[in-house]
Amino acid sequence: MIQISALPAFTDNYIWLLQDPDTQHCAVVDPGDAAPVLAWLKQHPAWTLSDILVTHHHPDHVGGVEQLKALTGAKVYGPAAEKIPARDVALNDNDRLTVLGWDFDVYTVPGHTLGHIAFYHQGVLFCGDTLFAAGCGRLFEGTPQQMHTSLERLAALPDATLVYCTHEYTQSNLAFAQAVEPDNTDIAERVETVRQLRARGEISLPSNLALEKRTNPFLRTSETSVKQKADERNGRDNRSAVEVFASLRAWKDKF
Ligand code: ZN
Ligand code: FE
């Protein structure tokens, strides 16, 4: 059974570490910095880094790739549509790969960047900066329509799916979620749960899709109360879920 843990990087990134105890091979997702991975490997000399998965081209996700590959010979998987350093395997929508014996499906999820991909294996999702706990990534390259479609695609995966995103943004995302839905008791409960975790210095991830559907405003654009709030904020009638999404995203950018 693969074990998944987080290696913190920079101020709020997580590099996900996947370990296969049978082979003592491991993989990392989005190593924006080589140092935390190299430190872990030094402390665990029996382990071999065999694979590197990359969701998109931003430096905080690819910064450590070249050095890690050079030192370990790990195989680098990344989106075909983006420039990824030292990439060995270029991935397109619906491609499949096997890492540490796990089959992953690749989904293209444009919005944060145009070539952004997510990796899915039976109830486990690595989604980079697309879906966050209680939020979503900024639209640096894509349109609201693209990001909305990408989020809907991820939300259609099984409810129990664990969401391994790349940043510890949950608390600030929840503050925004609460501004959008002040009467949502699931959000209020989650605010308290995450506050306690963070006060103890613990990570707020992984999330899961059931919880996201109840508490993430960007997955709740079809709710009447969310639409009304977006209309109020933007002084217009948002006629579709995509328009509600666009209004929320613009609001959150300045929140
Ligand atoms: Zn990014
Ligand atoms: Fe990032």
Coordinates of C-alpha atoms and ligand atoms in Angstrom, one line a residue:
M1 CA 0.0 0.0 0.0
I2 CA 1.4 3.4 -1.0
Q3 CA 1.7 5.9 1.9
I4 CA 1.4 9.6 1.2
S5 CA 2.9 12.4 3.4
A6 CA 3.7 16.1 3.0
L7 CA 7.1 17.7 2.8
P8 CA 6.6 21.4 3.5
A9 CA 8.4 23.8 1.1
F10 CA 8.7 27.6 0.9
T11 CA 6.1 29.3 3.1
D12 CA 2.9 27.4 2.2
N13 CA 3.7 24.7 -0.4
Y14 CA 3.5 20.9 0.1
I15 CA 5.6 18.5 -1.9
W16 CA 3.6 15.2 -1.7
L17 CA 5.8 12.2 -1.0
L18 CA 4.5 8.7 -2.1
Q19 CA 6.2 5.7 -0.6
D20 CA 6.0 2.1 -1.6
P21 CA 7.2 0.1 1.5
D22 CA 7.5 -3.1 -0.6
T23 CA 10.1 -1.8 -3.0
Q24 CA 11.3 1.2 -0.9
H25 CA 10.8 3.3 -4.0
C26 CA 9.2 6.7 -3.6
A27 CA 7.8 9.5 -5.8
V28 CA 7.2 13.2 -5.3
V29 CA 4.6 15.5 -6.7
D30 CA 5.5 19.1 -7.6
P31 CA 8.9 19.5 -6.1
G32 CA 9.3 23.3 -6.3
D33 CA 12.4 23.0 -4.1
A34 CA 14.8 20.0 -4.2
A35 CA 16.1 20.7 -0.6
P36 CA 13.2 19.2 1.4
V37 CA 13.2 16.1 -0.8
L38 CA 17.0 15.7 -0.6
A39 CA 16.9 16.1 3.2
W40 CA 14.3 13.4 3.5
L41 CA 16.3 11.1 1.2
K42 CA 19.4 11.7 3.3
Q43 CA 17.5 10.7 6.5
H44 CA 16.0 7.6 4.7
P45 CA 19.1 6.2 2.8
A46 CA 17.3 2.9 2.0
W47 CA 14.8 4.7 -0.2
T48 CA 15.1 5.5 -3.9
L49 CA 13.4 8.4 -5.6
S50 CA 12.0 6.8 -8.8
D51 CA 9.4 9.2 -10.1
I52 CA 8.5 12.9 -10.2
L53 CA 5.0 14.1 -11.1
V54 CA 4.4 17.7 -12.2
T55 CA 1.0 19.4 -12.5
H56 CA 2.0 22.7 -14.1
H57 CA 5.0 24.9 -15.0
H58 CA 5.1 27.4 -12.1
P59 CA 8.5 27.7 -10.4
D60 CA 7.1 26.7 -7.0
H61 CA 6.1 23.4 -8.6
V62 CA 9.1 22.6 -10.9
G63 CA 12.0 24.4 -9.2
G64 CA 13.6 21.3 -7.8
V65 CA 12.9 18.9 -10.7
E66 CA 16.2 19.2 -12.6
Q67 CA 18.4 18.8 -9.5
L68 CA 16.4 15.9 -8.2
K69 CA 16.5 14.1 -11.6
A70 CA 20.2 14.7 -11.9
L71 CA 21.0 13.3 -8.5
T72 CA 18.6 10.3 -8.5
G73 CA 17.8 9.5 -12.1
A74 CA 14.0 9.8 -11.3
K75 CA 11.7 9.8 -14.3
V76 CA 9.8 13.1 -14.8
Y77 CA 6.2 13.2 -15.9
G78 CA 4.5 16.5 -16.8
P79 CA 1.9 18.2 -18.9
A80 CA 2.6 18.0 -22.7
A81 CA 1.3 21.5 -23.2
E82 CA 3.7 23.3 -20.9
K83 CA 7.5 23.7 -20.7
I84 CA 8.6 21.4 -17.9
P85 CA 12.3 21.1 -17.1
A86 CA 13.8 17.7 -17.6
R87 CA 10.5 16.1 -18.5
D88 CA 10.7 12.5 -19.7
V89 CA 7.1 11.8 -20.3
A90 CA 4.7 14.4 -21.8
L91 CA 1.2 13.8 -20.7
N92 CA -2.1 14.6 -22.5
D93 CA -5.7 14.3 -21.4
N94 CA -6.8 10.8 -20.4
D95 CA -3.3 9.4 -20.6
R96 CA -2.5 6.7 -18.1
L97 CA 0.7 6.1 -16.2
T98 CA 1.9 3.6 -13.6
V99 CA 3.9 5.0 -10.7
L100 CA 4.9 2.7 -7.7
G101 CA 2.4 0.2 -9.0
W102 CA -0.4 2.7 -9.0
D103 CA -2.3 3.5 -12.2
F104 CA -3.0 7.2 -12.6
D105 CA -5.4 8.8 -15.0
V106 CA -4.4 12.2 -16.3
Y107 CA -7.0 15.0 -16.6
T108 CA -6.3 18.3 -18.3
V109 CA -7.7 21.0 -16.0
P110 CA -6.9 24.4 -17.6
G111 CA -7.6 27.6 -15.7
H112 CA -4.7 28.4 -13.3
T113 CA -2.4 27.7 -16.2
L114 CA -3.5 26.5 -19.7
G115 CA -1.7 23.1 -19.7
H116 CA -2.4 22.2 -16.0
I117 CA -3.0 18.5 -15.4
A118 CA -4.3 16.5 -12.4
F119 CA -3.4 12.9 -11.5
Y120 CA -6.1 10.5 -10.2
H121 CA -5.8 7.1 -8.8
Q122 CA -8.9 5.4 -7.2
G123 CA -9.9 7.9 -4.6
V124 CA -6.6 9.9 -4.6
L125 CA -6.3 13.2 -6.5
F126 CA -3.3 15.3 -7.0
C127 CA -4.6 18.6 -8.4
G128 CA -1.8 21.1 -8.0
D129 CA -3.2 24.7 -8.0
T130 CA -6.6 23.9 -9.5
L131 CA -8.9 22.8 -6.7
F132 CA -7.7 24.0 -3.2
A133 CA -9.3 23.1 0.1
A134 CA -12.2 25.6 0.3
G135 CA -10.9 27.5 -2.8
C136 CA -9.4 27.3 -6.2
G137 CA -6.3 28.6 -8.0
R138 CA -6.1 32.1 -9.5
L139 CA -6.8 32.4 -13.2
F140 CA -3.3 33.3 -14.4
E141 CA -3.7 32.0 -17.9
G142 CA -7.2 30.5 -18.4
T143 CA -10.7 31.9 -18.5
P144 CA -13.5 31.5 -15.9
Q145 CA -15.2 29.1 -18.3
Q146 CA -12.2 26.9 -18.5
M147 CA -11.6 26.8 -14.7
H148 CA -15.3 26.2 -14.0
T149 CA -15.3 23.3 -16.4
S150 CA -12.1 21.9 -14.8
L151 CA -13.5 22.1 -11.3
E152 CA -16.7 20.4 -12.4
R153 CA -14.7 17.6 -13.9
L154 CA -12.8 17.1 -10.6
A155 CA -16.0 17.4 -8.6
A156 CA -17.5 14.6 -10.6
L157 CA -15.0 12.1 -9.2
P158 CA -16.3 10.0 -6.2
D159 CA -17.2 11.9 -3.1
A160 CA -14.7 10.0 -0.9
T161 CA -11.8 11.1 -3.2
L162 CA -9.0 12.6 -1.1
V163 CA -7.8 16.0 -2.4
Y164 CA -4.1 16.6 -2.3
C165 CA -3.6 20.1 -3.5
T166 CA -0.3 22.0 -3.3
H167 CA -0.8 24.9 -0.9
E168 CA -1.8 25.4 2.7
Y169 CA -4.4 28.1 1.9
T170 CA -7.3 26.5 3.7
Q171 CA -7.8 29.1 6.5
S172 CA -7.8 32.1 4.2
N173 CA -10.0 30.3 1.7
L174 CA -12.5 29.5 4.5
A175 CA -12.6 33.2 5.6
F176 CA -13.7 34.0 2.0
A177 CA -16.2 31.0 2.0
Q178 CA -17.7 32.4 5.1
A179 CA -18.1 35.8 3.5
V180 CA -19.9 34.2 0.6
E181 CA -22.1 31.9 2.8
P182 CA -22.3 33.4 6.3
D183 CA -25.2 31.0 7.2
N184 CA -23.5 27.8 6.0
T185 CA -23.0 25.6 9.1
D186 CA -20.6 23.2 7.4
I187 CA -18.3 26.1 6.6
A188 CA -18.6 27.3 10.2
E189 CA -17.7 23.8 11.5
R190 CA -14.8 23.5 9.1
V191 CA -13.4 27.0 10.1
E192 CA -13.2 25.7 13.7
T193 CA -11.7 22.3 12.7
V194 CA -9.0 23.9 10.6
R195 CA -8.3 26.6 13.2
Q196 CA -7.5 23.9 15.8
L197 CA -5.3 22.0 13.3
R198 CA -3.3 25.0 12.4
A199 CA -3.0 26.2 16.0
R200 CA -1.3 22.8 16.7
G201 CA 0.9 23.4 13.6
E202 CA -0.7 20.6 11.7
I203 CA -1.5 20.4 8.1
S204 CA -5.1 20.9 6.9
L205 CA -4.8 18.4 4.0
P206 CA -5.8 16.2 2.4
S207 CA -9.4 17.4 1.9
N208 CA -12.1 15.3 0.3
L209 CA -14.6 16.0 -2.4
A210 CA -17.7 15.5 -0.2
L211 CA -16.4 18.2 2.2
E212 CA -15.5 20.5 -0.7
K213 CA -18.9 20.2 -2.2
R214 CA -20.4 21.4 1.1
T215 CA -17.9 24.2 1.9
N216 CA -16.1 25.4 -1.2
P217 CA -17.9 28.3 -2.8
F218 CA -16.2 27.7 -6.2
L219 CA -18.0 24.3 -6.3
R220 CA -21.3 25.8 -5.1
T221 CA -22.0 28.3 -7.9
S222 CA -25.4 26.7 -8.6
E223 CA -26.6 27.4 -5.0
T224 CA -29.2 30.2 -5.0
S225 CA -27.6 31.9 -1.9
V226 CA -24.2 31.9 -3.6
K227 CA -25.6 33.4 -6.8
Q228 CA -27.4 36.1 -4.8
K229 CA -24.3 37.0 -2.9
A230 CA -22.3 37.2 -6.2
D231 CA -25.0 39.4 -7.8
E232 CA -25.0 41.7 -4.8
R233 CA -21.2 42.0 -4.8
N234 CA -20.9 42.6 -8.6
G235 CA -24.1 44.6 -9.0
R236 CA -25.3 42.4 -11.8
D237 CA -27.5 39.4 -12.5
N238 CA -25.1 36.5 -13.0
R239 CA -27.1 34.4 -15.4
S240 CA -25.1 31.2 -15.3
A241 CA -23.0 29.2 -12.9
V242 CA -19.9 30.3 -15.0
E243 CA -20.8 33.9 -14.4
V244 CA -21.3 33.3 -10.7
F245 CA -17.9 31.6 -10.7
A246 CA -16.3 34.6 -12.5
S247 CA -17.8 37.0 -10.0
L248 CA -16.6 35.0 -7.0
R249 CA -13.1 34.6 -8.5
A250 CA -12.8 38.3 -9.1
W251 CA -14.1 39.1 -5.6
K252 CA -11.6 36.6 -4.0
D253 CA -8.7 38.2 -6.0
K254 CA -9.3 41.3 -3.9
F255 CA -10.5 39.7 -0.7
Ligands
ZN1 ZN 0.7 27.6 -9.6
FE2 FE 1.6 27.0 -6.6

